[in-house]
Amino acid sequence: MAFSDTQTQAIAHKDGPALVLAGPGSGKTTVITNRIVTLLERYHIPGSRILVITFTRAAAQEMQSRFFTLYQKRNARLDAARSTGVTFGTFHSVFYRILKHAYQYDASNILTQKEQYKMIESIIDELDMDAPDFNELASNLLGEISAVKSNCLSLDYYYAKSCPENVFRRVYRLYEKKLRQANKVDFDDILTMTYDLLSKRRDILDAWRQRFSYILIDEFQDINLVQYKTIQLLAAPKNNLFIVGDDDQSIYRFRGARPEIMLGFEKDYPNAIRILLDINYRSDAYIVAAANNLIVHNTARFPKKIRASHQAAFPVLLKPCRDPAEQNRYLTAQLRDYHAQGYAYEQIAILFRTNLGIRFVMDALMKGGIPFHMKDAIPNLFAHWISLDIIAYLRLVSGTGNTRANWLRIMNRPNRYIKREALAPFTSDISVAQLKAYYQDKDWMLERLDRLEYDLSIMKRMSPYAAIHYLSNAMKYQDYLKDYAKEHHINEQELLDVLNAVHESSQSCRTFAEWFTYIDTYTEELQKQAKSPASKDANNESGVCLCTLHCAKGLEYPIVFIPDINEDNIPHARAAVDADLEEERRLFYVGITRAKEHLHLYCVSEASGKEKFPSRFLEEPWAFPPDFCKKTLSRLVIYYICLRFLFCQN
């Protein structure tokens, strides 16, 4: 195949550090695999001295497979490729190999995910930590422990998000103590211990430096601090470090990725050469132009402009909709239109900012009989503790949930000061009248129970949608969530998003029974998707792909839809500071550049009874100019969207 001038330059690079900026669809994997072949054949570097690092096992396997295919074509023998001795692996697999040689570790020393959750759960119990959702608290704590380790942070100065700082420090220290007592290491320990080992044992460091004298790293923008420090040790003093990535596609800061490491690479290595792969071989020129116009508004980036190899053929289409229901109608209609034109459903992807967004579209596709599969492991909305609270309330008013378990869940959400002892005599068929009998000598409690009885009687006569609205507002469940978020250092919008999603799920249901049936159907579909071969094997995927923007990284489709491009979603409500906003912009950029031919963008003006505004990313400035959208919108409509947004913000 013919290479561009910059691809040729990157492939031919031999010694010293190199920074390869690889824009979307620029053929970075082709460059990496061809450079490996060049090192082997032109420069006669032994394969055993070449190390190729990726961030996931799947990416490592894909890179190795692409290299084998390329080398086999050049040498006519597959065994020739396998015998080169080139090492492909993830940071964790490579670093574990180093630890294994030093400490004689085996698989039994690695803490499994199941063991990790069991350990953190025992700590939560030991410290008597309160949480409505045990699994959520455990997950958040483990995420923060990982952040401290991977970023080499001081525990004493770390600001915890899932609980008060003093409590988090106790959790962290207990977790570390239990790890050592069990002679276990977690996945973050593999990184930190390798860095510690190589920092202190020069003999071991020199041996591995000689072993891996040429290091290639893919997706370098996703590297964290401890990974980078370790690689710096391994690469020195020759620094044959070949890094490939795109700072504009750094979207995993929440996992510890630090794009500033890539941005500062040339400061750390002043003699590094910079190579820009600036031709996008994937996307229509309109899509590339839109992406360029968007990402240029980030300040923390390498200045660059990506060019399209394809001619401009299909304008980017922006569709404003009244609400999510209308959005879904347009979306499903367009899916059918493309299918009628000859596109397979497998050639189409719908990308979402959060997992919650997937639920609404999934429901529409189920009702429309359009096949789909999901890339992400989508958590069941109705398994969330907020959902379980609401379900318990509605089962109670429907007469099917007068159980002790239901009452224990809802009786103090919001707080009514009902004691567990009041339910002690009962297991089922519990009534407010029975609670009144328990509190007969406490007038202030009887007033609270009278109010609860009245509220439940009102909800009983409502539709599910109206009942949830009444629960949220008149019964102040929404205020309870806000107070809970403040008390537990949680972003309140995340809780309110779940509440709104549950509320929206009931909109088309006339009766409680109908809503309960819908929940069962939805849960069954999720279970079916989880068990489907498509969730494990890309070759078996069928139907439209539904996935988050984060999960879409590295994928490409002829047709891409991105719904809900509204403020508080894209960018997310959590994005409060400039660094967060820039990451949100990069995330949107990643979504846009997944499209090869057709890109459809949607925004809504109303959701969950609240006014919504188009994302600022749709007008920065004219990221999607009117002529891009002429097939569906007039200039006047586009101007209206953007001016309304600006007016309301000011």
XYZ file of C-alpha atoms in Angstrom:
650
model
C 0.000 0.000 0.000
C 1.058 3.607 -0.523
C 1.934 5.577 2.602
C 1.719 9.310 3.157
C 4.948 11.227 3.730
C 4.387 11.412 7.483
C 3.422 7.733 7.705
C 6.635 6.870 5.869
C 8.624 9.057 8.269
C 7.106 7.346 11.304
C 7.594 3.850 9.902
C 11.259 4.564 9.080
C 12.116 6.025 12.499
C 14.870 4.036 14.227
C 16.507 5.478 17.345
C 15.549 8.007 19.973
C 12.194 9.279 21.202
C 9.375 9.939 18.764
C 5.972 11.511 19.349
C 3.465 10.417 16.717
C 0.235 12.419 16.769
C -2.301 10.147 15.131
C -5.591 11.821 14.289
C -8.829 9.808 13.933
C -8.748 7.316 11.080
C -5.108 8.126 10.291
C -3.897 4.512 10.172
C -1.929 4.404 13.419
C -2.110 0.619 13.749
C -0.761 0.303 10.199
C 2.092 2.637 11.132
C 2.959 0.720 14.309
C 2.925 -2.718 12.682
C 4.955 -1.531 9.692
C 7.491 0.117 11.986
C 7.934 -3.193 13.815
C 8.631 -4.888 10.491
C 11.070 -2.107 9.589
C 12.966 -2.555 12.859
C 13.201 -6.278 12.161
C 14.054 -6.245 8.463
C 15.761 -2.947 7.684
C 17.551 -2.295 10.969
C 17.971 -5.953 12.036
C 16.801 -5.395 15.573
C 16.110 -8.759 17.289
C 12.391 -9.173 17.870
C 13.011 -10.164 21.485
C 14.177 -6.604 22.149
C 10.965 -5.007 20.872
C 8.111 -4.306 23.301
C 4.670 -3.163 22.115
C 2.283 -1.939 24.837
C -1.452 -1.305 24.548
C -4.085 -0.524 27.152
C -6.381 -3.510 26.733
C -5.896 -7.203 26.119
C -8.149 -6.998 23.054
C -6.030 -4.187 21.593
C -2.831 -6.157 22.235
C -4.278 -9.228 20.514
C -5.486 -7.116 17.581
C -2.075 -5.454 17.212
C -0.306 -8.809 17.343
C -2.716 -10.305 14.810
C -2.210 -7.372 12.417
C 1.560 -7.739 12.749
C 1.411 -11.504 12.113
C -0.702 -10.945 8.992
C 1.655 -8.286 7.651
C 4.814 -10.273 8.389
C 3.336 -13.430 6.930
C 2.593 -11.634 3.653
C 6.197 -10.468 3.465
C 7.727 -13.815 4.439
C 5.079 -16.278 3.202
C 5.164 -18.165 6.525
C 3.058 -17.589 9.638
C 5.621 -19.339 11.817
C 8.157 -16.703 10.742
C 5.964 -14.013 12.342
C 5.430 -16.029 15.503
C 9.120 -16.749 15.872
C 10.237 -13.121 15.784
C 9.931 -12.887 19.563
C 8.253 -9.471 19.570
C 6.391 -8.936 22.857
C 2.833 -7.584 22.742
C 1.016 -6.849 25.981
C -0.807 -4.462 28.253
C 0.882 -2.405 30.939
C -0.468 -4.813 33.517
C 0.679 -7.970 31.722
C 4.170 -6.610 31.019
C 4.657 -5.239 34.532
C 3.334 -8.423 36.110
C 5.937 -10.327 34.118
C 8.620 -8.168 35.743
C 7.178 -8.718 39.229
C 6.830 -12.442 38.638
C 10.523 -12.781 37.892
C 11.480 -10.725 40.950
C 9.074 -12.085 43.553
C 8.023 -15.471 42.113
C 4.415 -14.377 42.007
C 1.817 -16.535 40.359
C -1.841 -16.084 39.487
C -2.906 -16.902 43.050
C -1.289 -13.685 44.264
C -3.473 -11.501 42.052
C -6.634 -10.265 43.726
C -9.626 -11.112 41.560
C -12.434 -8.638 41.080
C -14.737 -10.852 43.156
C -12.182 -11.007 45.977
C -11.657 -7.252 45.763
C -15.356 -6.519 46.188
C -15.604 -9.008 49.042
C -12.670 -7.298 50.761
C -14.076 -3.784 50.402
C -17.511 -4.984 51.537
C -15.973 -6.412 54.710
C -14.357 -3.015 55.351
C -17.674 -1.207 54.819
C -19.265 -3.546 57.381
C -16.348 -3.162 59.784
C -16.603 0.644 59.687
C -20.423 0.519 59.768
C -20.688 2.764 56.713
C -24.226 3.648 55.692
C -25.347 3.510 52.072
C -28.646 2.764 50.317
C -26.747 0.929 47.584
C -23.966 -1.250 48.965
C -22.564 -2.133 45.524
C -22.422 1.488 44.419
C -20.497 2.535 47.530
C -18.071 -0.382 47.118
C -17.491 0.498 43.453
C -16.917 4.184 44.238
C -14.458 3.395 47.036
C -12.467 1.010 44.845
C -12.372 3.622 42.085
C -10.942 6.193 44.472
C -8.381 3.751 45.873
C -7.282 3.090 42.290
C -7.028 6.842 41.583
C -4.756 7.377 44.588
C -2.442 4.551 43.551
C -2.288 5.163 39.797
C -1.596 8.867 40.191
C 0.929 8.523 43.024
C -1.208 10.779 45.225
C -0.660 11.495 48.890
C -3.422 9.907 50.924
C -3.206 12.690 53.515
C -4.083 15.340 50.961
C -6.543 13.404 48.816
C -10.062 14.849 48.642
C -12.441 11.893 48.737
C -15.724 12.006 46.836
C -17.532 8.912 48.065
C -17.234 9.617 51.803
C -15.584 12.032 54.261
C -11.765 12.235 53.961
C -11.058 10.783 57.386
C -13.323 7.816 56.658
C -11.705 7.236 53.252
C -8.242 7.195 54.807
C -9.396 4.493 57.210
C -10.907 2.523 54.321
C -7.697 2.812 52.293
C -5.410 1.723 55.144
C -7.633 -1.196 56.094
C -7.747 -2.283 52.451
C -3.946 -2.204 52.194
C -3.614 -4.104 55.483
C -5.977 -6.844 54.335
C -4.115 -7.128 51.008
C -0.809 -7.725 52.748
C -2.315 -10.160 55.257
C -3.687 -12.205 52.359
C -0.376 -11.932 50.420
C -2.324 -10.420 47.532
C -1.767 -7.575 45.086
C -4.475 -5.761 43.153
C -4.156 -4.490 39.584
C -2.944 -1.075 40.690
C -0.326 -2.669 42.924
C 1.105 -4.357 39.830
C 1.877 -0.889 38.489
C 3.089 0.768 41.696
C 5.176 -2.205 42.839
C 6.892 -2.468 39.457
C 7.852 1.197 39.607
C 9.096 0.770 43.176
C 11.105 -2.340 42.232
C 12.810 -0.764 39.222
C 13.498 2.437 41.167
C 15.330 0.582 43.951
C 16.946 -2.386 42.171
C 19.358 -1.129 39.529
C 20.444 -4.668 38.655
C 16.890 -5.694 37.808
C 16.288 -2.443 35.934
C 19.424 -2.916 33.796
C 18.374 -6.461 32.904
C 14.965 -5.339 31.644
C 16.465 -2.360 29.835
C 18.647 -4.746 27.890
C 15.673 -7.025 27.276
C 13.416 -4.282 25.887
C 15.552 -1.715 24.105
C 12.784 -0.560 21.715
C 9.427 0.355 23.242
C 6.291 1.248 21.262
C 3.150 2.466 23.068
C -0.270 2.780 21.463
C -2.978 5.198 22.707
C -0.389 7.082 24.730
C -2.903 9.806 25.605
C -4.483 7.331 28.061
C -1.346 6.793 30.156
C -1.346 7.507 33.903
C 1.487 8.828 36.018
C 2.816 5.587 37.496
C 2.787 3.889 34.058
C 4.712 6.797 32.575
C 7.318 6.909 35.345
C 7.946 3.176 34.958
C 8.291 3.403 31.191
C 10.739 6.280 31.601
C 12.906 4.054 33.778
C 12.766 1.176 31.287
C 13.504 3.328 28.226
C 16.500 5.201 29.660
C 19.215 5.967 28.761
C 18.794 5.358 25.012
C 15.139 6.420 25.131
C 14.054 4.469 22.080
C 10.512 5.356 22.979
C 7.972 5.473 20.148
C 4.653 6.808 21.413
C 1.508 6.994 19.310
C -1.694 8.726 20.328
C -3.998 11.675 19.959
C -4.332 14.210 22.741
C -7.690 15.215 21.229
C -8.997 11.738 22.017
C -7.981 11.586 25.672
C -11.281 10.704 27.375
C -10.363 8.521 30.345
C -9.303 11.046 32.962
C -11.795 9.424 35.349
C -9.681 6.247 35.132
C -6.467 8.070 35.890
C -5.401 8.982 32.331
C -3.470 12.241 32.178
C -3.368 13.937 28.746
C -0.907 16.474 30.152
C 1.717 13.697 30.147
C 1.543 13.481 26.368
C 1.443 17.265 26.073
C 4.634 17.471 28.147
C 6.487 14.644 26.379
C 8.710 16.972 24.352
C 9.680 18.813 27.523
C 10.772 15.511 29.076
C 12.503 14.494 25.833
C 13.782 17.659 24.098
C 15.368 15.656 21.270
C 12.095 13.884 20.414
C 10.834 14.196 16.868
C 7.177 15.035 16.333
C 5.277 13.411 13.480
C 1.702 14.347 12.645
C -0.507 11.791 10.898
C -2.962 14.380 9.669
C -4.959 12.536 7.011
C -8.260 10.968 8.037
C -8.873 7.957 5.782
C -12.165 7.115 7.504
C -14.625 9.990 7.403
C -16.424 12.192 4.920
C -14.864 15.654 4.562
C -17.920 17.308 6.143
C -17.470 15.163 9.254
C -13.752 15.955 9.447
C -14.464 19.691 9.075
C -17.076 19.580 11.841
C -14.665 17.743 14.131
C -11.890 20.274 13.438
C -14.205 23.209 14.089
C -15.227 21.691 17.395
C -11.904 20.604 18.886
C -10.068 23.820 18.016
C -11.803 25.403 21.017
C -9.760 23.312 23.422
C -6.676 25.140 24.646
C -4.744 22.252 26.220
C -3.817 20.470 22.981
C -1.273 20.210 20.212
C -2.308 22.611 17.433
C -3.209 20.578 14.378
C -5.753 20.311 11.619
C -6.814 16.963 10.234
C -7.446 16.602 6.505
C -9.913 14.237 4.881
C -8.896 11.833 2.160
C -12.548 11.508 1.056
C -14.515 14.148 -0.822
C -17.362 15.964 0.901
C -20.527 14.039 0.044
C -22.892 13.808 3.020
C -23.644 16.894 5.141
C -23.745 16.571 8.915
C -27.425 16.619 9.884
C -28.703 18.303 13.034
C -32.266 17.603 14.122
C -33.868 19.569 16.987
C -36.738 17.654 18.617
C -39.429 18.593 21.078
C -38.717 15.787 23.569
C -37.082 12.324 23.825
C -40.226 10.647 22.480
C -40.132 12.708 19.279
C -36.386 12.162 19.061
C -36.891 8.409 19.187
C -39.593 8.547 16.485
C -37.282 10.386 14.105
C -34.375 8.119 14.977
C -36.254 4.856 14.376
C -37.716 6.232 11.131
C -34.226 7.073 9.856
C -32.935 3.663 10.868
C -35.650 2.052 8.736
C -34.900 4.436 5.846
C -31.215 3.504 5.836
C -32.103 -0.182 6.037
C -34.435 0.245 3.055
C -31.566 1.902 1.160
C -29.474 -1.255 1.570
C -27.492 -0.549 4.710
C -27.325 -3.410 7.200
C -28.326 -2.515 10.744
C -24.856 -3.650 11.803
C -23.437 -0.648 9.904
C -25.193 1.785 12.225
C -24.265 2.956 15.718
C -26.124 5.126 18.218
C -23.782 6.743 20.730
C -24.759 8.064 24.167
C -23.111 10.189 26.834
C -24.317 7.924 29.641
C -25.810 4.488 30.100
C -29.095 6.070 31.141
C -29.596 7.439 27.638
C -29.421 3.961 26.146
C -32.552 2.835 27.966
C -34.915 5.191 26.122
C -33.666 4.250 22.669
C -33.477 0.569 23.562
C -37.163 0.719 24.492
C -38.038 2.396 21.165
C -36.088 -0.205 19.168
C -37.726 -3.057 21.065
C -41.182 -1.650 20.291
C -40.221 -0.985 16.662
C -38.808 -4.461 16.087
C -35.378 -3.103 15.103
C -32.552 -5.488 16.101
C -29.732 -4.127 18.230
C -26.788 -5.112 20.392
C -24.972 -3.302 23.175
C -21.231 -2.828 23.471
C -21.367 -1.777 27.111
C -22.429 -3.900 30.036
C -25.456 -1.749 30.793
C -26.508 -1.728 34.447
C -30.194 -2.309 34.973
C -31.820 1.049 35.683
C -34.466 -0.681 37.769
C -31.857 -2.330 39.991
C -30.620 1.053 41.204
C -31.564 1.816 44.797
C -33.574 4.890 43.736
C -35.562 2.746 41.312
C -36.125 0.149 44.017
C -37.432 2.880 46.335
C -39.933 4.075 43.732
C -40.987 0.552 42.793
C -41.562 -0.198 46.488
C -43.786 2.879 46.835
C -45.836 2.007 43.761
C -46.185 -1.634 44.752
C -47.383 -0.445 48.133
C -50.098 1.792 46.681
C -51.092 -0.877 44.156
C -51.726 -3.335 46.986
C -49.013 -5.798 45.918
C -46.167 -4.670 48.163
C -47.331 -4.513 51.782
C -44.314 -6.510 52.882
C -41.851 -5.824 55.668
C -39.020 -5.458 53.108
C -40.931 -2.803 51.151
C -41.823 -0.871 54.269
C -38.252 -0.961 55.542
C -37.130 0.515 52.215
C -39.551 3.443 52.007
C -40.694 4.285 55.505
C -37.884 6.823 56.109
C -37.228 7.985 52.592
C -37.800 10.826 53.232
C -37.287 10.543 56.972
C -40.462 10.121 59.014
C -38.701 8.818 62.144
C -40.440 5.442 61.955
C -38.565 2.858 64.011
C -37.780 -0.619 62.736
C -39.306 -1.917 65.959
C -42.682 -0.698 64.737
C -42.573 -3.376 62.040
C -41.225 -6.123 64.291
C -44.517 -8.002 64.735
C -45.216 -8.133 60.997
C -43.822 -9.820 57.857
C -46.537 -8.887 55.354
C -49.878 -7.120 54.971
C -48.526 -4.179 56.927
C -50.770 -1.121 56.992
C -50.484 2.477 58.143
C -53.211 1.667 60.672
C -50.920 -0.883 62.326
C -48.150 1.706 62.547
C -50.594 4.164 64.078
C -51.438 1.589 66.746
C -47.738 1.357 67.627
C -47.428 5.158 67.930
C -50.870 5.781 69.483
C -49.411 7.802 72.374
C -47.257 10.071 70.167
C -49.345 12.764 68.504
C -46.472 14.125 66.430
C -45.901 10.668 64.891
C -49.587 10.182 64.265
C -49.596 13.427 62.282
C -46.743 12.111 60.131
C -48.517 8.805 59.573
C -51.768 10.607 58.703
C -49.854 12.525 56.046
C -48.261 9.315 54.715
C -51.668 7.624 54.561
C -53.127 10.593 52.713
C -50.218 10.684 50.212
C -50.505 6.969 49.505
C -54.246 7.281 48.931
C -53.658 10.114 46.453
C -50.995 8.132 44.565
C -53.307 5.126 44.386
C -55.673 7.034 42.064
C -52.904 8.218 39.728
C -51.107 6.854 36.705
C -47.532 5.653 37.351
C -46.140 8.816 35.739
C -48.263 11.120 37.894
C -47.608 9.040 41.015
C -43.830 9.285 40.614
C -44.157 13.033 40.043
C -46.209 13.315 43.229
C -43.685 11.222 45.161
C -40.796 13.353 43.905
C -42.349 16.715 44.658
C -45.306 16.616 47.047
C -43.725 13.892 49.182
C -40.301 15.536 48.826
C -38.408 12.424 47.698
C -36.387 14.664 45.389
C -35.365 16.812 48.359
C -34.353 13.642 50.197
C -32.013 12.760 47.298
C -30.453 16.226 47.339
C -29.829 15.998 51.080
C -28.423 12.508 50.676
C -26.051 13.669 47.928
C -24.789 16.527 50.082
C -24.308 14.306 53.124
C -22.448 11.594 51.195
C -20.357 13.858 48.930
C -22.196 12.705 45.798
C -23.041 14.833 42.785
C -26.776 15.386 43.236
C -27.373 15.540 39.475
C -26.324 11.914 39.136
C -29.081 10.891 41.553
C -31.632 13.187 39.941
C -30.751 11.747 36.520
C -31.723 8.292 37.777
C -34.944 9.659 39.254
C -35.813 11.391 35.978
C -35.024 8.255 33.974
C -37.348 6.155 36.135
C -40.004 8.834 35.813
C -39.727 8.909 32.017
C -39.912 5.107 31.836
C -43.472 5.214 33.183
C -44.806 7.893 30.834
C -46.586 5.580 28.395
C -47.974 3.220 31.073
C -51.567 3.726 32.156
C -51.587 1.384 35.162
C -49.132 0.213 37.800
C -49.424 -3.353 36.500
C -48.489 -2.167 33.013
C -45.398 -0.411 34.368
C -44.339 -3.459 36.402
C -44.694 -5.590 33.259
C -42.548 -3.126 31.333
C -39.835 -3.342 34.025
C -39.837 -7.140 33.768
C -39.602 -7.013 29.950
C -36.768 -4.485 30.080
C -34.858 -6.578 32.632
C -35.286 -9.724 30.540
C -33.930 -7.914 27.460
C -30.852 -6.763 29.373
C -30.236 -10.306 30.580
C -30.646 -11.570 27.024
C -28.158 -8.985 25.753
C -25.664 -9.911 28.473
C -25.846 -13.592 27.508
C -25.752 -12.938 23.759
C -22.610 -13.997 21.853
C -22.566 -10.478 20.421
C -21.625 -9.118 23.835
C -18.492 -11.263 23.819
C -17.604 -11.724 20.155
C -17.506 -8.865 17.663
C -17.970 -11.331 14.807
C -21.398 -12.287 16.126
C -22.771 -8.795 16.532
C -26.160 -8.240 14.968
C -28.349 -5.192 14.690
C -27.723 -1.547 15.497
C -24.886 -0.918 17.941
C -25.853 0.937 21.133
C -22.956 2.152 23.219
C -21.594 5.048 25.204
C -19.175 7.553 23.713
C -16.454 6.144 25.945
C -17.014 2.615 24.706
C -17.107 3.784 21.061
C -13.422 4.772 21.136
C -11.578 2.827 18.429
C -14.747 1.845 16.548
C -16.102 3.104 13.230
C -19.426 2.861 11.409
C -20.800 4.123 8.092
C -23.705 5.738 9.964
C -23.607 7.282 13.431
C -26.369 8.890 15.491
C -25.692 10.936 18.630
C -28.869 11.888 20.537
C -29.411 14.286 23.465
C -26.724 16.829 22.560
C -27.949 19.176 25.259
C -26.447 21.127 28.113
C -26.006 18.974 31.237
C -25.617 15.905 29.041
C -23.016 16.893 26.430
C -21.229 18.486 28.245
C -22.267 16.588 31.357
C -23.540 18.495 34.372
C -20.470 17.351 36.328
C -18.163 19.334 34.035
C -17.685 22.362 36.236
C -14.122 23.468 35.492
C -12.254 24.128 32.242
C -10.383 20.802 32.346
C -13.682 18.927 32.634
C -15.232 20.882 29.773
C -12.253 20.194 27.548
C -12.550 16.475 28.267
C -16.266 16.610 27.427
C -15.410 18.322 24.154
C -12.850 15.603 23.401
C -15.492 12.986 24.154
C -17.897 14.581 21.679
C -15.041 14.784 19.173
C -14.479 11.037 19.548
C -18.175 10.396 18.899
C -18.228 12.561 15.770
C -15.160 10.900 14.283
C -16.625 7.390 14.581
C -18.776 8.190 11.525
C -17.519 7.297 8.067
C -20.339 8.574 5.827
C -23.402 9.838 7.673
C -23.537 11.694 10.978
C -26.850 12.566 12.633
C -27.014 14.826 15.697
C -30.096 15.356 17.863
C -31.023 17.770 20.601
C -34.306 18.165 22.517
C -36.061 21.217 23.937
C -37.797 19.416 26.800
C -37.276 16.321 28.935
C -38.832 15.184 32.225
C -41.018 18.293 32.184
C -38.005 20.627 32.163
C -36.726 22.937 29.436
C -33.522 21.804 27.789
C -30.996 23.846 25.845
C -28.799 22.840 22.902
C -25.225 22.045 23.834
C -22.737 24.886 23.630
C -20.704 22.504 21.455
C -23.224 23.020 18.656
C -22.324 26.672 18.317
C -18.575 26.958 19.031
C -18.500 28.921 16.763
C -20.464 27.236 14.050
C -18.882 23.893 14.729
C -21.674 22.686 12.468
C -22.276 25.571 10.079
C -25.684 25.984 8.493
C -24.569 24.740 5.088
C -23.762 21.383 6.712
C -27.360 21.014 7.687
C -29.158 22.376 4.644
C -30.853 19.072 3.853
C -32.900 19.177 7.058
C -32.735 22.657 8.547
C -32.781 26.209 7.369
C -30.252 28.752 8.542
C -33.009 30.388 10.540
C -33.630 27.292 12.657
C -29.932 26.824 13.435
C -29.602 30.481 14.371
C -32.652 30.167 16.592
C -31.183 27.223 18.499
C -27.882 28.946 19.118
C -29.311 32.391 19.902
C -31.834 30.921 22.339
C -29.008 29.145 24.117
C -26.917 32.321 24.330
C -29.873 34.440 25.466
C -30.868 32.036 28.226
C -27.326 31.685 29.499
C -26.813 35.428 29.724
